[in-house]
Structures are given as structure tokens and as C-alpha cells.
């Protein structure tokens, strides 16, 4: 609806607009601001201005950082020296040998970006070649993360009697407490890998004055009398033997009693047992007897003495592998009663 100049109010508004303005004024004339509104505005306006200034300062700092970092990044990416850090400027692969020509190293591996992966693979291969020279390896249970042979024996057959040989057993001199330690050693004499998962069996035989009823054996455990044996945690549940590799079973003889003593009669004096209890008189041609005595003298007599000696006793210890291969045997002397403690499978020295 159009109105002429006569219908306009003093402020240049039409009559309809003036009516709408009065209506809006009537609606809001009873509305009043809450208490503290003015104080809130006085605080909020400066705070908003401060946030705007902080935002502007942050943007300026970011622009400054980008302005200084880009030239440094370009400088590093354009470097072609061998000391460039690949972690900077997109690993530095595109910068070195952009046309695919990299400097050859002594091993023949290219240092260009496209061949860096192959160089790393060759390094891994050389480590595997070194591992092949190792004689024995620990199987499951060895707990050695750096041992290249500490892998699961899955797929590797158990050692047979034909694959195992022994160099026998050895014993050490008794320690101050009289305990004797020893070792049985078995080796893979075949040309194929095989797995050992048991120390086999140990049998005992008494000899001489040893009392078989007082000689027993037991598996070594932590805290037993054989403190010089390896910790049971070092024993392996399975061991992969390479050709020429070996494993060991250690043992300890701990005596519970000493061997008995015996008494042997011996004769004293220079004559020994050949001395006669009574002297033999010597006769001459006149019939008189020389060497006889008168009175209470009855001649020389033999004096008997006894000497205590230790009876000879021994214990023969035999270790037979699980496969029934040739057994290893040692004999411990001066052993009449006690216990033989023995370990599980241990990696060969």
C-alpha cells in the first residue's frame, strides 16, 4: 500500500510504520534489565576485546613460525649429503637421487630412496647367516628373546637313539662340605635337527661297602641340599639340537653318612708277625744251652695292635636319555649312603 507525502510522520515513517512502532514500544515498555546487567556488560566487553587481541597475537606467532620453518625445510630437502636425517623433510628419500641414481655402498646396496628397503632386507639376511653358525638353540621354555634358535620345536622330530651320542660323565673334586658335583653330556651326532624334551632316567648302583638301601635319587628343586646345581628356572622343557649341538644333565652326590671303618690286626716291633712267641735255644758241642735265662725272664713276646681304616664304598650313577641312546656313567668313590640330585635338560656349554 503506497502513501503520499502527507501520510508520512515527522520522522519520515508511514502511518502503518508508526502504528507498528507504537505497538512494539507498548510490548516492551514493561521489560526491564536484570540487576547487574550493566556490570556484566562492563566486564564482558573488555574480556571479549582481550580474547580478540590474543587471537591476533597467536595468528601472528603462527605466521612467524611458518615463515621461519619453511626456509629451513627447503634447505634440508635440498641437501644431498650422507648425513641427512631421513626423519626430516619427508625422510629425505626424494631429495637424494631424484632421478633414481643413488650412491653405491661397499656392500653393493644403493643408498637411493627407491632402494633403501632392499638394503635393510640385506642386513636382516646377514644376521640370519650368522645365526646358522650356532651349535645349539633353546626351544620353548628357554625364555631367551635374543637367541635365534629359541623357537618352537613344532615340526622338528624328537631325537632318536641313532642321533644321540655321549662323551660320558665327569665329576669335580668334593667341595668343603663333601658334596660331589658332576655333568652328563649328550650330543647330536646326526646331520639333521632334532628335539630333546626330557633328561631321561637316572639309575644308581652301590659298590663295595656302600649300602644300597641308603642310596636314593631326587630331582633338583630350589632350596634342596645341592645348592651348587643350576637354578631349576634354567631347565628347558624342550631343546632343538643342531648337528653337533649338545645338552647336559648335571647331578650332585650329597652324603648322609660316612663309610664304616674296619679294624685290622698288625704286629709291632722289628720282628713283625715273624717273631716267635718263645726264643729258640742254640746248642753247642758241649751240650750247654745258650740264650736261656734264669729267674723270671721268660724271653721276648709278640705285641698285637689294631688300626681303624675306612671301608671302600662307591656309587655308580648312570644317565640314560629318553631315546634310549648310549648311557653316560660315572662312579663316585668314598660314597656309602646319601642322595643323588639331578637336573632337567640344560643347554650345552
PDB file of C-alpha atoms in Angstrom, residues 93-102 112:
ATOM      1  CA  UNK A  93      64.158 -40.025   0.023  1.00  0.00           C
ATOM      2  CA  UNK A  94      63.011 -37.744  -2.761  1.00  0.00           C
ATOM      3  CA  UNK A  95      65.946 -35.381  -2.213  1.00  0.00           C
ATOM      4  CA  UNK A  96      68.662 -37.996  -2.700  1.00  0.00           C
ATOM      5  CA  UNK A  97      68.769 -39.454  -6.160  1.00  0.00           C
ATOM      6  CA  UNK A  98      65.682 -37.726  -7.539  1.00  0.00           C
ATOM      7  CA  UNK A  99      66.368 -39.374 -10.888  1.00  0.00           C
ATOM      8  CA  UNK A 100      66.846 -42.821  -9.329  1.00  0.00           C
ATOM      9  CA  UNK A 101      70.654 -42.756  -9.148  1.00  0.00           C
ATOM     10  CA  UNK A 102      71.974 -43.391  -5.645  1.00  0.00           C
ATOM     11  CA  UNK A 112      68.855 -44.029  -3.209  1.00  0.00           C
TER      12      UNK A 112
END
